[in-house]
Coordinates of C-alpha atoms in Angstrom, one line a residue:
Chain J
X1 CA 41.3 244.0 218.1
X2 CA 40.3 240.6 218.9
X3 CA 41.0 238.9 222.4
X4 CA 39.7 235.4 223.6
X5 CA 37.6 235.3 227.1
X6 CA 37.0 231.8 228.0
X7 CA 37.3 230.5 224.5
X8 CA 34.8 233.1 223.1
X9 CA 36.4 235.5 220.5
X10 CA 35.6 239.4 221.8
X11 CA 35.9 242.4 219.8
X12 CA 37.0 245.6 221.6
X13 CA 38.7 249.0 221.5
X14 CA 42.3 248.9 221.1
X15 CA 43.9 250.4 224.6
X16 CA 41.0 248.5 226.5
X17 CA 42.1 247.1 230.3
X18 CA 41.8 244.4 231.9
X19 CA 39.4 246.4 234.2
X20 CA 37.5 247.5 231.5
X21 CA 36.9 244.0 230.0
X22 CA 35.8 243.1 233.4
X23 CA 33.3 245.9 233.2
X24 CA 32.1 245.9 230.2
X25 CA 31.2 241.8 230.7
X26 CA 29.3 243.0 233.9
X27 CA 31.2 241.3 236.5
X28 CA 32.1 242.6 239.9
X29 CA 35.7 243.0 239.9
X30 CA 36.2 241.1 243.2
X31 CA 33.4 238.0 242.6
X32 CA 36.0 236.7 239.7
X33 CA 39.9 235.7 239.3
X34 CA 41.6 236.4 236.1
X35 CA 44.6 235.3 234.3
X36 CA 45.4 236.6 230.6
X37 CA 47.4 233.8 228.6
X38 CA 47.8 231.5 231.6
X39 CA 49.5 233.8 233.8
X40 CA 47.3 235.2 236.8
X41 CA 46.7 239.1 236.6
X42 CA 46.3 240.1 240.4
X43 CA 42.8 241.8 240.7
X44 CA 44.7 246.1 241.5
X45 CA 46.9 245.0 238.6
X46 CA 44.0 245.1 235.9
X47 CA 43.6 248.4 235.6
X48 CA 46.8 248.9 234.1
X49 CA 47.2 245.5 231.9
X50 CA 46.5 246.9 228.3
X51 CA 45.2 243.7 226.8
X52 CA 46.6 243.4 223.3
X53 CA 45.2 241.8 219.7
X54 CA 45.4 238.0 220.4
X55 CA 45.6 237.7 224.1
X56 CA 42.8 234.8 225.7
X57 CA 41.7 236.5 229.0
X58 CA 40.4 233.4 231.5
X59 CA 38.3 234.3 234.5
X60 CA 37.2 231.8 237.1
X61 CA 34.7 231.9 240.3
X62 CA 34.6 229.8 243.3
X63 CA 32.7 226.5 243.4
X64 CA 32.3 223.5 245.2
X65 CA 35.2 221.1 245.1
X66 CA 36.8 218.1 246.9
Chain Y
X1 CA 24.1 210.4 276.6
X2 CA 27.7 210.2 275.0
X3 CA 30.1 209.8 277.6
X4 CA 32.6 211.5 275.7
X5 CA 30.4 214.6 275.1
X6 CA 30.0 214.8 279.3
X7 CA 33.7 214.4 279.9
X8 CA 36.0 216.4 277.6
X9 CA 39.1 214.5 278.7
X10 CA 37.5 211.9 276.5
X11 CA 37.6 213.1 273.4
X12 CA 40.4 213.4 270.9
X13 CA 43.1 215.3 271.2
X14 CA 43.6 218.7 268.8
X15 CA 46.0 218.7 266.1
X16 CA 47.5 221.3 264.0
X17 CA 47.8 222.3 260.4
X18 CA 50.4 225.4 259.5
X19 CA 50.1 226.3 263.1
X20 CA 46.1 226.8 263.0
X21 CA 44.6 224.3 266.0
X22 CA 42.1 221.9 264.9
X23 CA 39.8 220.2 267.0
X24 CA 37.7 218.1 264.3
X25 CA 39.5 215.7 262.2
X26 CA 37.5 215.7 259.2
X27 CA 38.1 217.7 256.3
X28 CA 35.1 217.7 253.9
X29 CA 34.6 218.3 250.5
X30 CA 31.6 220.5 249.2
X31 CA 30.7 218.8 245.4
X32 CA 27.8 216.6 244.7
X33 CA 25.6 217.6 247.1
X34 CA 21.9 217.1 246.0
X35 CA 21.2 221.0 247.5
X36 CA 22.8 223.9 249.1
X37 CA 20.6 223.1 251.8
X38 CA 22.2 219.8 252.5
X39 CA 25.3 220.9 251.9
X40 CA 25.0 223.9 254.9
X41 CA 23.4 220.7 257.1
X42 CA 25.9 218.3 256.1
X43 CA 28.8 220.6 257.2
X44 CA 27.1 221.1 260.5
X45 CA 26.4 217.8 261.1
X46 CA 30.1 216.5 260.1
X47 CA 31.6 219.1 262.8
X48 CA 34.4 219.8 260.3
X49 CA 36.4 222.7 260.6
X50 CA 38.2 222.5 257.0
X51 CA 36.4 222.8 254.3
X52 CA 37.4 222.5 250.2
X53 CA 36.3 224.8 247.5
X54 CA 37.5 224.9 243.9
X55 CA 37.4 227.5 241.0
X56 CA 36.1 227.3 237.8
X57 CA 36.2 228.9 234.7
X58 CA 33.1 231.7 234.7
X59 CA 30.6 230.3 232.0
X60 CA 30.1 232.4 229.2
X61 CA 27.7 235.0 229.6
X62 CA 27.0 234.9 233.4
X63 CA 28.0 237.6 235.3
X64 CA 29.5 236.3 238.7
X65 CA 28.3 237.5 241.5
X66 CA 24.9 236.8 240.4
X67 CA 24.6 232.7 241.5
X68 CA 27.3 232.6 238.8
X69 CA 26.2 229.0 238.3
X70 CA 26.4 227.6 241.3
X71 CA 22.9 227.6 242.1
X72 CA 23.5 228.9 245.9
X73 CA 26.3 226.4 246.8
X74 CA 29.3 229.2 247.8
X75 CA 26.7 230.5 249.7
X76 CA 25.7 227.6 251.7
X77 CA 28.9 227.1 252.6
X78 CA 29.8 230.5 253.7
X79 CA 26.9 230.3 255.8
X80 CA 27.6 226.9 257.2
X81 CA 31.0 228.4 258.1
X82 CA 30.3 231.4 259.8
X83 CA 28.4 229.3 262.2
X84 CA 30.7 227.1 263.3
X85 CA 33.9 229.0 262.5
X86 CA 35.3 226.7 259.8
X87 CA 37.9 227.4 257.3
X88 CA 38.3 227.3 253.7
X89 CA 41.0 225.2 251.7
X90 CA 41.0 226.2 247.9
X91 CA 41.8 223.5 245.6
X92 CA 43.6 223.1 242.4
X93 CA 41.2 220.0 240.9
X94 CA 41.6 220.0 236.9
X95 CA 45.2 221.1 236.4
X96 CA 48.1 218.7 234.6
X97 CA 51.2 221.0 235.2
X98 CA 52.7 222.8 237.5
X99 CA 52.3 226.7 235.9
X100 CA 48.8 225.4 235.6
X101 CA 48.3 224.9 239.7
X102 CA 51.0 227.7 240.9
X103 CA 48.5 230.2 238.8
X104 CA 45.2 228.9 239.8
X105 CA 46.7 228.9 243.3
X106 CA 46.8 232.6 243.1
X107 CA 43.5 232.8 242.0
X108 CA 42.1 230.7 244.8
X109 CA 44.5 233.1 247.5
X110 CA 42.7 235.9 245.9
X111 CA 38.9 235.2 245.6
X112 CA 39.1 232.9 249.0
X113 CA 41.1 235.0 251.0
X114 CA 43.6 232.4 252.7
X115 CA 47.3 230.8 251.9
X116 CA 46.3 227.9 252.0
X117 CA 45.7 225.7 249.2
X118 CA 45.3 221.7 248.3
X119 CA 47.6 221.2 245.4
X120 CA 46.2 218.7 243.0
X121 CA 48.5 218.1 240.0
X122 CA 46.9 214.9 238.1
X123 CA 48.8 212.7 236.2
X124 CA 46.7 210.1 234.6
X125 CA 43.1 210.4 233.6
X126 CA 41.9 207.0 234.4
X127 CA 42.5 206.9 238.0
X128 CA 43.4 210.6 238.8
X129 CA 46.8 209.8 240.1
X130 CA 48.8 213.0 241.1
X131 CA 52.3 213.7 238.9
X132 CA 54.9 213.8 241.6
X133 CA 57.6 215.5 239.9
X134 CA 54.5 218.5 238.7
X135 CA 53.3 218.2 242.3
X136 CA 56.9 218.6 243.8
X137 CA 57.7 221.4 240.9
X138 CA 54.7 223.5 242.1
X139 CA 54.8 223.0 245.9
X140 CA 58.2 224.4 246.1
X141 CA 57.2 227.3 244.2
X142 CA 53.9 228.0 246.0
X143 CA 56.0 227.7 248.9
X144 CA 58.4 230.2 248.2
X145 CA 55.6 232.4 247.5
X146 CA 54.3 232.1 251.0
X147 CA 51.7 229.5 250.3
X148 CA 50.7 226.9 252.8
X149 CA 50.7 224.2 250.7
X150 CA 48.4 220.8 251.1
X151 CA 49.7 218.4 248.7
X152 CA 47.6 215.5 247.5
X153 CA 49.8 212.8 246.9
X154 CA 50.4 209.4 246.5
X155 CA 51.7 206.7 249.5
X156 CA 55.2 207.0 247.8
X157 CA 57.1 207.6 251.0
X158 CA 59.9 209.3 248.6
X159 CA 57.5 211.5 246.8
X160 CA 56.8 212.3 250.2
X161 CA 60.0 213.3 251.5
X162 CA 60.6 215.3 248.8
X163 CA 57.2 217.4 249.0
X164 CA 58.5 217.8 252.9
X165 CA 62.6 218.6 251.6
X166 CA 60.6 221.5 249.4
X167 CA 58.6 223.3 252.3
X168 CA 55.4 221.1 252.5
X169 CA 54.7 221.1 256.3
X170 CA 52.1 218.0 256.1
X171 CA 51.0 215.7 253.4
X172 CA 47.5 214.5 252.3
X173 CA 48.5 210.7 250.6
X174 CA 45.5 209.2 248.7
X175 CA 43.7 206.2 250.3
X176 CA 42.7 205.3 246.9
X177 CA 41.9 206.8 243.7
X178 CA 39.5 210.1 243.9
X179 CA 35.7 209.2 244.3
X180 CA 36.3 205.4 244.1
X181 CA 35.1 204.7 247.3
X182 CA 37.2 202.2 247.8
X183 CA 38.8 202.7 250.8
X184 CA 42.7 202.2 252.3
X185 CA 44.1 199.9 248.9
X186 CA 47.6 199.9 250.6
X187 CA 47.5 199.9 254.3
X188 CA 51.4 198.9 254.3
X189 CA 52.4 201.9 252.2
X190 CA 50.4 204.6 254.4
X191 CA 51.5 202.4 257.7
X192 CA 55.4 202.9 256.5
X193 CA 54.5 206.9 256.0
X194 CA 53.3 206.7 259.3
X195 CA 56.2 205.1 261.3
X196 CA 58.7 207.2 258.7
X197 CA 57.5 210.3 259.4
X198 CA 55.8 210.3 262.6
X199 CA 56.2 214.3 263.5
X200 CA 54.4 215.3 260.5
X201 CA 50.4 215.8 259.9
X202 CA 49.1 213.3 257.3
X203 CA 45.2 213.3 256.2
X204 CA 44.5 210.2 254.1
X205 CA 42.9 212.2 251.0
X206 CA 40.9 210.3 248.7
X207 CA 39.0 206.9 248.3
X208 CA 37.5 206.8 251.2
X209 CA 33.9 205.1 250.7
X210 CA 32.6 204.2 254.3
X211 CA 33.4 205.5 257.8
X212 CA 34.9 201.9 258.5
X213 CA 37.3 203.7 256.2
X214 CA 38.0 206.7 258.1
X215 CA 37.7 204.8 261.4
X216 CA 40.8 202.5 259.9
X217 CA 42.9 205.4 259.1
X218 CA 42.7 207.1 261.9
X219 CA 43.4 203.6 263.8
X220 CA 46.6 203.7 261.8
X221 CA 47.5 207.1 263.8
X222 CA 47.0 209.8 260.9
X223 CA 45.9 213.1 262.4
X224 CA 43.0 213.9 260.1
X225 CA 41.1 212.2 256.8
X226 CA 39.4 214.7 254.0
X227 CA 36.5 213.0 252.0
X228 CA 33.9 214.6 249.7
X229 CA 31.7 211.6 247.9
X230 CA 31.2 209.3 250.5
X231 CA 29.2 212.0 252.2
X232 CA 28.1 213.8 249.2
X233 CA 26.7 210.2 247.1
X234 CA 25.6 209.1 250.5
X235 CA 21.5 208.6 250.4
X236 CA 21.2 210.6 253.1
X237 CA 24.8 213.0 253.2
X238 CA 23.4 215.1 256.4
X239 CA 23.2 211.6 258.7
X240 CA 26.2 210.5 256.6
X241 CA 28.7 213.5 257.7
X242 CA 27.6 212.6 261.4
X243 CA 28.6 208.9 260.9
X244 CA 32.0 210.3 259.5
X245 CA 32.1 213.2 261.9
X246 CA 32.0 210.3 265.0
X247 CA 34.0 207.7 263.2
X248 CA 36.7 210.1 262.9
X249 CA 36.5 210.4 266.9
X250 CA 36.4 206.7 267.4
X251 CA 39.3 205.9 265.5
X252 CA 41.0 208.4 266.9
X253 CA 40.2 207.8 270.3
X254 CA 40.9 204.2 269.6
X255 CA 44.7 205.2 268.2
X256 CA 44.9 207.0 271.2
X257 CA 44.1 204.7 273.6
X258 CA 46.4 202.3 272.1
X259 CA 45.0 199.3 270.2
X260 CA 45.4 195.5 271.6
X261 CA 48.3 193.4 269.9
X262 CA 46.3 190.4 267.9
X263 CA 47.0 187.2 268.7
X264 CA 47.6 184.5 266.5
X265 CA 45.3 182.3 269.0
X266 CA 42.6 182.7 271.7
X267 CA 43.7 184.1 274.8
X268 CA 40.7 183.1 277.5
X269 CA 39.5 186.3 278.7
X270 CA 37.2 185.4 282.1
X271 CA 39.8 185.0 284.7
X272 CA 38.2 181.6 285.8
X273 CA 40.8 179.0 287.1
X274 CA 40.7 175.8 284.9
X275 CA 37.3 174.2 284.1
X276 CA 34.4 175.2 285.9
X277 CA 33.6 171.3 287.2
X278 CA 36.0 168.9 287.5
X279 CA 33.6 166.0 286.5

């Protein structure tokens, strides 16, 4: 299947998690937020969000800011 | 020496946000700095006890965690507040709608740690204007989701009203537009907020350029100002945040000790009697 993270299309496994995703990109699970189509997926809820064919996955770090 | 720093009775008094005690006034903003380095010094020398923080989107292709980009920044300021016990407030810079803000602000609760959050909902591109009916859409959810909300907003004393009708228990009205530097462009409007609401904590957010600035807000009795640029831009931001840092005291102090009525004409201020000679 084919999933968007950040704008950048990803091929993976059908069945693959959130968690996996997370993984398999090499982040530490607690360094990013995520959200999957706009809606925020709570960091203990990724393990069981089955992304799906189509979905766009958006992670963000801190930064500075005003 | 600094009177006020040898007599405590002489400095401001504390003020509060959602219950947490503040004693500094000034709420700084952590972008634009030319290093991490004078970032950490910056926040020291302000004496800030609130800082802000956004969230970006992770670049492709860097692992977070790793400098993720930020080329030490988070880190500067995580150190800066450990040593002097300063807080974080999240931001929600770059969203347009409401959805857009109440999810980011989740984000922010989960990666910072803390309910509270600056809700920026922008309504115009030019001058960065915040949407009040967005802004009012997303405080009252955020609310009712146990957020502490601090909503940047304009001097609309309505707008206002209505961010305090939804759960908002203090306001952050813009001085002028974000990064403009220039200042309090409506001293009337953010006057009127004052006198209309005067139990509730108001930061000017926004605009401010120079610590004249921050002094004249704080003369106009609002408990606290945030600024970011004027520090950040500054040629040198580390003496920059202790000008801010003291003019923030000095207008408070002066709001406190309750500034003279002008007078349309000179009042003769030497109690002599008459002319010194009558020639």
């Amino acid at each position: 299947m084919k999933i968007h993270v950040n704008g950048d299309a990803v091929e993976l496994p059908e069945g693959t998690t959130l968690a996996e995703l997370l993984q398999r990109l090499g982040h530490t699970p607690e360094a990013v937020g995520s959200a999957v189509d706009g809606r925020h997926v709570p960091r203990a809820a990724r393990v069981a969000r089955v992304l799906a064919d189509g979905e766009s996955v958006t992670l963000f770090q801190p930064i500075v800011g005003g | 020496m600094d009177a006020a720093l040898l007599n405590p009775t002489l400095n401001p008094s504390a003020w509060s946000a959602y219950g947490v005690t503040l004693n500094s006034r000034l709420l700084l903003g952590t972008a634009g700095y030319p290093s991490p380095q004078a970032l950490h010094e910056a926040i020291v020398a302000s004496g800030t006890e609130v800082v802000t923080v956004g969230l970006r989107r992770v670049h492709a292709g860097t692992p977070a965690g790793q400098g993720g980009g930020d080329n030490g920044h988070i880190a500067a300021i995580r150190s800066a507040l450990r040593k002097q016990g300063a807080r974080l407030l999240p931001n929600t810079a770059g969203c347009r709608t409401a959805r857009e803000a109440i999810e980011l602000s989740h984000m922010a609760r989960e990666l910072y740690d803390t309910a509270w959050i600056k809700l920026e909902v922008v309504g115009d591109e030019q001058t960065l204007q915040p949407d009040p009916w967005e802004l009012v859409l997303a405080a009252e959810e955020l609310v009712r989701e146990g957020f502490q909300v601090f909503p940047y907003c304009t001097d609309d004393l309505v707008t206002c009203q209505r961010l305090l009708d939804v759960g908002c228990e203090l306001l952050m009205p813009w001085g002028a537009p974000i990064g403009s530097g220039q200042g309090l462009i409506n001293p009337w409007a953010l006057r009127t907020l004052r006198e209309r609401l005067p139990h509730v904590p108001l930061i000017v957010d926004a605009g401010i350029g120079a610590p004249a600035h921050a002094v004249q807000a704080m003369e106009l009795g609002y408990d606290a100002v945030l600024l970011n640029s004027a520090v950040s831009q500054a040629r040198d931001p580390v003496r920059m945040a202790a000008a801010f840092g003291r003019a923030v005291q000095a207008g408070r102090l002066g709001f406190e000790a309750g500034v003279m009525a002008p007078q349309a004409m000179a009042v003769a201020t030497t109690p002599v009697s008459g002319r010194p000679f009558l020639l």
